[in-house]
Amino acid sequence: MIEFMGLYPDELKKVLSDLGEKPFRAGQVFSWLHKGAKFEEMTNLSLALRQKLSENGVDQPVSIRESRVSKLDGTEKFLFALRDGNCIEGVLMRYHYGATLCISTQVGCRMGCKFCASTLEGCVRNLTAAEMLGQVQCANRQLNGERVHNIVLMGSGEPMDNYDQVVRFLRLVSHPEGLNIGLRHISLSTCGLVPQMKRFAEEGLPVTLSLSLHAPNDEIRRQLMPIASRYTLAETLDACRYYIEKTGRRVVFEYALVDGVNAAEENAEELSRLLRGMQCHVNLIPLNTVKERNLFGVTETQVKAFLFVLEKRHISATRRREMGDDIEGACGQLRKKVLQEE
Ligand code: SAH
């Protein structure tokens, strides 16, 4: 079955003409699909064409299997069902500047970061661009009226490990005839696949690049993230500088504070030296405790002390708000819980 939503307009034209249709129908089908319509709702197409489409492919590759709304802040956590029975997570956060959706790029993940729940069972498969778009459309339907305004690729999976489909998704989601979400409203987070980061800098896609840094030196980073044994911090930061140079956009460094590992004031000093002079911003996150791995979050006082050092050293930094703490808001937690319950 063809996932029509994952096709560029030109490809859709080709597919339609192979099905014996006039190519100009592609524009209509494209805009319907990206509005989230089902084939049966595409009322300006003939019944015959609608039937042909549904015999040959799918309109909506993702559906909502379960959703929980946080009583604390209205954050909504989704468990999305895919057509092959797999499931993935997404989180919808309501900010004053608009709804932000966090989407997954793979079922599971194979990067093996010690603190991350998404990677515990490895990577099952890559998501297609259509499945990434489908997550946005599910959220839009749920928002009734309002629309997703910002997207972060920070759910399960490593986007740079599913490069082609992620790039396809970015081009489609920002397409003027489609959802038309500005690339500047999209953030992509990576654990640091250096060659792909460099290639990505050359795509001409001005999204915000977030790097999961989590350590001020190679030694600590290697304790937390296997990728750190493949690429040194020096190489990784060079790739970030290249991204800044090519896109003119600052890079965001994600730094999860892990008690007794990377959260001391001396770590903050070392981090400041590492990032000095870079066009960047540091996002501090108290780690969501992972008991299985003996990794624990930090207190508010520790966050403040760490932040204080960065500020003193003129490194732009904020503490990321935790949202949806009561609904397994963090990466991979809901999927893990539901899989365990089954
Ligand atoms: N694979 C990508 C994107 C998905 S993870 C990446 O590594 O960046 C999204 C963010 O959540 C990353 O910064 C990741 O390091 C962080 N994260 C994962 N588990 C976490 C936890 N238990 N506590 C806090 N942050 C976590």
Coordinates of C-alpha atoms and ligand atoms in Angstrom, one line a residue:
M1 CA 0.0 0.0 0.0
I2 CA 1.2 3.5 -0.9
E3 CA 1.5 6.0 1.9
F4 CA 0.3 8.9 -0.2
M5 CA 1.0 11.5 2.5
G6 CA 4.8 10.8 2.3
L7 CA 5.0 11.7 -1.4
Y8 CA 6.2 15.0 -2.8
P9 CA 3.8 16.7 -5.2
D10 CA 5.8 15.5 -8.2
E11 CA 5.8 11.9 -7.0
L12 CA 2.1 12.1 -6.4
K13 CA 1.6 13.3 -9.9
K14 CA 3.5 10.3 -11.2
V15 CA 1.6 7.8 -9.1
L16 CA -1.8 9.3 -10.2
S17 CA -0.9 9.2 -13.8
D18 CA 0.2 5.6 -13.4
L19 CA -3.2 5.0 -12.0
G20 CA -4.7 6.5 -15.1
E21 CA -5.6 9.8 -13.6
K22 CA -4.9 13.4 -14.7
P23 CA -1.8 14.8 -13.1
F24 CA -3.6 18.0 -12.0
R25 CA -5.5 15.9 -9.5
A26 CA -2.3 15.6 -7.5
G27 CA -2.6 19.1 -6.2
Q28 CA -6.1 18.4 -4.9
V29 CA -5.1 15.1 -3.4
F30 CA -2.0 16.6 -1.8
S31 CA -3.9 19.4 -0.1
W32 CA -6.7 17.1 1.2
L33 CA -4.2 14.6 2.6
H34 CA -2.2 17.3 4.4
K35 CA -5.5 18.7 5.8
G36 CA -5.9 15.3 7.4
A37 CA -8.9 14.3 5.3
K38 CA -9.8 10.7 4.7
F39 CA -10.3 9.5 1.1
E40 CA -14.1 9.5 1.6
E41 CA -14.0 13.2 2.6
M42 CA -12.2 14.3 -0.6
T43 CA -15.5 15.6 -2.0
N44 CA -14.2 17.3 -5.1
L45 CA -12.8 14.1 -6.4
S46 CA -14.9 11.5 -8.2
L47 CA -16.1 8.5 -6.4
A48 CA -14.1 6.4 -8.8
L49 CA -10.9 8.2 -8.0
R50 CA -11.5 8.0 -4.2
Q51 CA -12.1 4.3 -4.6
K52 CA -8.9 3.9 -6.6
L53 CA -6.9 5.7 -4.0
S54 CA -8.2 3.6 -1.1
E55 CA -7.6 0.4 -3.0
N56 CA -4.0 1.4 -3.6
G57 CA -2.9 3.2 -0.5
V58 CA -3.5 4.8 2.9
D59 CA -4.8 8.2 3.8
Q60 CA -4.0 8.3 7.5
P61 CA -1.0 6.2 8.6
V62 CA -1.3 7.0 12.3
S63 CA -4.2 6.9 14.8
I64 CA -4.4 7.7 18.5
R65 CA -4.5 4.6 20.7
E66 CA -4.5 6.2 24.0
S67 CA -4.1 9.7 25.4
R68 CA -3.7 11.2 28.8
V69 CA -4.0 14.8 29.8
S70 CA -1.9 16.2 32.7
K71 CA -3.9 17.7 35.5
L72 CA -0.9 19.9 36.3
D73 CA -0.5 21.8 33.0
G74 CA -2.8 20.4 30.3
T75 CA 0.1 18.6 28.6
E76 CA -1.3 15.7 26.6
K77 CA 0.6 12.5 26.0
F78 CA -0.3 10.3 23.1
L79 CA 0.3 6.7 22.4
F80 CA 0.0 6.5 18.6
A81 CA -0.8 3.3 16.8
L82 CA 0.9 2.5 13.5
R83 CA -0.7 0.2 10.8
D84 CA 1.7 -2.7 11.5
G85 CA 0.7 -2.8 15.2
N86 CA 3.7 -0.9 16.5
C87 CA 3.1 2.1 18.8
I88 CA 5.0 5.3 19.4
E89 CA 4.7 8.3 21.6
G90 CA 4.0 12.0 21.2
V91 CA 3.5 14.8 23.6
L92 CA 1.5 18.0 23.1
M93 CA 2.4 20.9 25.2
R94 CA 0.3 24.1 25.4
Y95 CA 2.5 27.1 25.7
H96 CA 1.3 30.7 25.5
Y97 CA 2.9 31.1 22.1
G98 CA 1.1 28.1 20.7
A99 CA 0.9 24.3 20.8
T100 CA 4.1 22.4 20.6
L101 CA 4.2 18.8 19.5
C102 CA 7.0 16.4 20.3
I103 CA 7.1 13.5 17.8
S104 CA 8.9 10.3 17.4
T105 CA 11.1 9.4 14.5
Q106 CA 11.7 5.7 15.1
V107 CA 10.0 2.8 17.0
G108 CA 12.5 2.5 19.8
C109 CA 16.1 3.7 19.4
R110 CA 19.5 2.0 19.0
M111 CA 21.7 4.7 20.4
G112 CA 21.7 3.1 23.9
C113 CA 21.9 6.3 26.1
K114 CA 22.0 5.0 29.6
F115 CA 19.3 7.3 31.0
C116 CA 16.8 7.0 28.2
A117 CA 13.7 4.7 28.3
S118 CA 13.2 4.7 24.5
T119 CA 16.3 2.7 23.9
L120 CA 15.8 -0.1 26.4
E121 CA 14.4 -2.5 23.8
G122 CA 16.5 -1.3 20.9
C123 CA 15.3 0.0 17.6
V124 CA 12.3 -1.8 16.0
R125 CA 12.2 0.2 12.8
N126 CA 12.4 3.6 11.3
L127 CA 9.3 5.7 10.9
T128 CA 8.3 6.9 7.4
A129 CA 7.8 10.6 6.7
A130 CA 4.1 9.9 6.4
E131 CA 4.1 8.4 9.9
M132 CA 5.8 11.5 11.3
L133 CA 3.2 13.7 9.5
G134 CA 0.4 11.5 10.8
Q135 CA 1.4 12.3 14.3
V136 CA 1.0 16.0 13.6
Q137 CA -2.4 15.4 12.1
C138 CA -3.6 13.4 15.0
A139 CA -2.6 16.2 17.3
N140 CA -4.3 18.8 15.1
R141 CA -7.5 16.8 15.2
Q142 CA -7.3 16.7 19.0
L143 CA -6.8 20.4 19.2
N144 CA -10.1 21.1 17.3
G145 CA -9.6 24.4 15.7
E146 CA -6.2 25.4 17.1
R147 CA -3.2 23.8 15.2
V148 CA 0.2 22.6 16.1
H149 CA 2.5 25.6 15.9
N150 CA 5.9 24.2 16.8
I151 CA 7.3 20.7 16.4
V152 CA 10.2 19.1 18.2
L153 CA 11.8 15.9 17.0
M154 CA 12.6 14.7 20.5
G155 CA 10.3 11.8 21.0
S156 CA 11.6 8.2 20.6
G157 CA 14.3 7.6 18.1
E158 CA 17.4 9.3 16.7
P159 CA 16.4 11.5 13.8
M160 CA 19.9 11.4 12.3
D161 CA 19.7 7.6 12.2
N162 CA 16.6 7.9 10.0
Y163 CA 18.0 10.7 7.9
D164 CA 16.2 10.4 4.6
Q165 CA 12.7 10.1 6.0
V166 CA 13.3 12.9 8.5
V167 CA 14.5 15.3 5.7
R168 CA 11.5 14.3 3.6
F169 CA 9.2 14.9 6.6
L170 CA 10.7 18.4 7.2
R171 CA 10.2 19.3 3.5
L172 CA 6.6 18.1 3.5
V173 CA 5.5 19.5 6.8
S174 CA 6.8 23.0 5.8
H175 CA 5.3 22.7 2.3
P176 CA 3.1 25.8 1.5
E177 CA 0.3 23.6 0.1
G178 CA 0.6 21.3 3.1
L179 CA 0.6 21.9 6.8
N180 CA 2.9 24.9 6.1
I181 CA 4.7 24.8 9.5
G182 CA 7.7 27.1 9.3
L183 CA 11.1 25.4 9.6
R184 CA 12.0 28.0 12.2
H185 CA 9.3 26.5 14.4
I186 CA 10.9 23.1 14.3
S187 CA 13.7 21.7 16.5
L188 CA 15.6 18.6 15.8
S189 CA 17.4 16.9 18.6
T190 CA 20.3 14.5 18.0
C191 CA 22.7 12.6 20.3
G192 CA 25.4 13.6 17.8
L193 CA 25.9 11.6 14.6
V194 CA 28.6 13.8 13.3
P195 CA 28.6 12.9 9.5
Q196 CA 24.8 13.3 9.3
M197 CA 24.9 16.6 11.2
K198 CA 27.4 18.0 8.7
R199 CA 25.3 16.8 5.8
F200 CA 22.2 18.2 7.4
A201 CA 23.8 21.6 7.7
E202 CA 23.9 21.6 3.9
E203 CA 20.2 20.7 3.3
G204 CA 19.1 24.3 3.5
L205 CA 16.6 23.5 6.2
P206 CA 16.8 26.2 8.8
V207 CA 15.5 24.2 11.8
T208 CA 16.9 24.6 15.3
L209 CA 19.5 22.0 16.0
S210 CA 19.6 20.6 19.5
L211 CA 22.5 18.5 20.6
S212 CA 22.2 16.2 23.5
L213 CA 25.4 17.1 25.2
H214 CA 24.9 16.0 28.8
A215 CA 28.6 16.2 29.7
P216 CA 31.4 18.7 29.8
N217 CA 34.1 16.2 28.7
D218 CA 34.5 13.0 26.8
E219 CA 35.0 10.9 29.9
I220 CA 31.7 11.7 31.5
R221 CA 29.9 11.7 28.2
R222 CA 31.1 8.1 27.5
Q223 CA 29.6 6.9 30.7
L224 CA 26.2 8.1 29.6
M225 CA 26.1 7.8 25.9
P226 CA 27.7 5.1 23.6
I227 CA 27.8 7.6 20.7
A228 CA 30.5 9.5 22.7
S229 CA 32.9 6.6 22.1
R230 CA 32.4 7.0 18.3
Y231 CA 32.8 10.8 18.1
T232 CA 34.8 13.0 20.4
L233 CA 33.3 16.1 21.9
A234 CA 35.7 18.1 19.8
E235 CA 34.4 16.5 16.6
T236 CA 30.8 16.9 17.7
L237 CA 31.2 20.6 18.6
D238 CA 32.9 21.2 15.3
A239 CA 29.9 19.8 13.5
C240 CA 27.7 22.2 15.6
R241 CA 29.9 25.1 14.6
Y242 CA 29.6 24.1 11.0
Y243 CA 25.8 24.0 11.4
I244 CA 25.9 27.5 12.9
E245 CA 28.1 28.8 10.1
K246 CA 25.9 27.3 7.4
T247 CA 22.5 28.2 8.8
G248 CA 23.2 31.3 10.9
R249 CA 21.2 29.7 13.7
R250 CA 22.4 29.1 17.2
V251 CA 22.6 25.5 18.5
V252 CA 20.8 24.4 21.6
F253 CA 22.7 22.1 24.0
E254 CA 20.5 19.7 26.0
Y255 CA 22.1 18.9 29.4
A256 CA 20.3 16.5 31.7
L257 CA 21.6 16.9 35.2
V258 CA 22.5 13.5 36.7
D259 CA 23.2 13.4 40.4
G260 CA 26.8 12.6 41.2
V261 CA 27.7 12.3 37.5
N262 CA 27.7 15.7 35.6
A263 CA 25.9 18.1 38.0
A264 CA 28.6 19.5 40.2
E265 CA 29.7 23.2 40.0
E266 CA 33.1 22.1 38.6
N267 CA 31.2 20.4 35.8
A268 CA 29.5 23.7 35.1
E269 CA 32.8 25.5 35.0
E270 CA 34.2 23.0 32.6
L271 CA 31.1 23.2 30.4
S272 CA 31.5 27.0 30.3
R273 CA 35.0 26.7 29.1
L274 CA 34.0 24.2 26.5
L275 CA 31.2 26.4 25.1
R276 CA 32.9 29.8 25.4
G277 CA 32.4 32.0 22.4
M278 CA 29.9 29.7 20.7
Q279 CA 26.6 30.9 19.4
C280 CA 24.5 28.6 21.6
H281 CA 22.0 28.1 24.4
V282 CA 22.1 25.5 27.1
N283 CA 18.9 23.8 28.2
L284 CA 19.2 22.3 31.7
I285 CA 16.9 19.4 32.5
P286 CA 16.9 17.6 35.8
L287 CA 17.1 14.0 34.8
N288 CA 14.0 12.0 34.9
T289 CA 15.2 9.3 37.3
V290 CA 15.9 5.9 35.8
K291 CA 16.0 3.5 38.7
E292 CA 16.9 0.4 36.6
R293 CA 20.2 2.2 35.8
N294 CA 20.8 3.8 39.1
L295 CA 20.7 7.3 37.6
F296 CA 19.0 10.0 39.6
G297 CA 17.8 13.5 39.0
V298 CA 18.9 16.5 41.0
T299 CA 17.3 18.9 43.4
E300 CA 16.1 22.4 42.5
T301 CA 19.0 23.8 44.5
Q302 CA 21.5 21.9 42.4
V303 CA 19.9 23.1 39.2
K304 CA 20.2 26.7 40.5
A305 CA 23.8 26.4 41.5
F306 CA 24.7 24.9 38.1
L307 CA 22.8 27.7 36.3
F308 CA 24.4 30.3 38.4
V309 CA 27.9 29.2 37.2
L310 CA 26.9 29.3 33.6
E311 CA 25.4 32.8 34.0
K312 CA 28.5 34.0 35.7
R313 CA 30.5 32.8 32.8
H314 CA 28.1 34.4 30.3
I315 CA 26.8 31.2 28.8
S316 CA 23.1 31.6 27.8
A317 CA 21.2 29.0 29.7
T318 CA 17.7 28.2 31.1
R319 CA 16.2 25.4 33.0
R320 CA 13.7 23.6 30.9
R321 CA 10.3 23.3 32.4
E322 CA 9.1 19.8 33.1
M323 CA 5.7 19.2 31.8
G324 CA 3.3 16.4 32.2
D325 CA 5.2 14.8 35.1
D326 CA 2.0 13.0 36.2
I327 CA 1.4 11.3 32.8
E328 CA 4.8 9.7 32.0
G329 CA 5.6 12.7 30.0
A330 CA 9.3 11.9 29.5
C331 CA 10.7 10.1 26.5
G332 CA 9.7 6.5 26.1
Q333 CA 8.1 6.2 29.5
L334 CA 4.5 5.8 28.4
R335 CA 5.2 3.3 25.7
K336 CA 7.3 1.3 28.1
K337 CA 4.6 1.3 30.7
V338 CA 1.9 0.2 28.2
L339 CA 4.1 -2.5 26.8
Q340 CA 4.8 -3.8 30.3
E341 CA 1.1 -3.8 31.1
E342 CA 0.2 -5.9 28.1
Ligands
SAH1 N1 17.7 10.9 19.9 C1 17.6 12.3 20.0 C2 16.2 12.8 20.3 C3 15.3 12.0 21.3 S1 15.7 12.2 23.0 C4 18.6 12.8 21.0 O1 19.3 12.1 21.6 O2 18.7 14.0 21.2 C5 15.2 13.8 23.4 C6 15.9 14.4 24.6 O3 15.5 13.8 25.9 C7 17.4 14.2 24.5 O4 18.1 15.4 24.8 C8 17.7 13.1 25.5 O5 19.0 13.1 25.9 C9 16.7 13.5 26.6 N2 16.4 12.4 27.6 C10 16.2 11.1 27.4 N3 16.0 10.5 28.5 C11 15.9 11.4 29.5 C12 15.7 11.4 30.9 N4 15.5 10.2 31.6 N5 15.8 12.5 31.6 C13 16.0 13.7 30.9 N6 16.2 13.8 29.6 C14 16.2 12.7 28.9

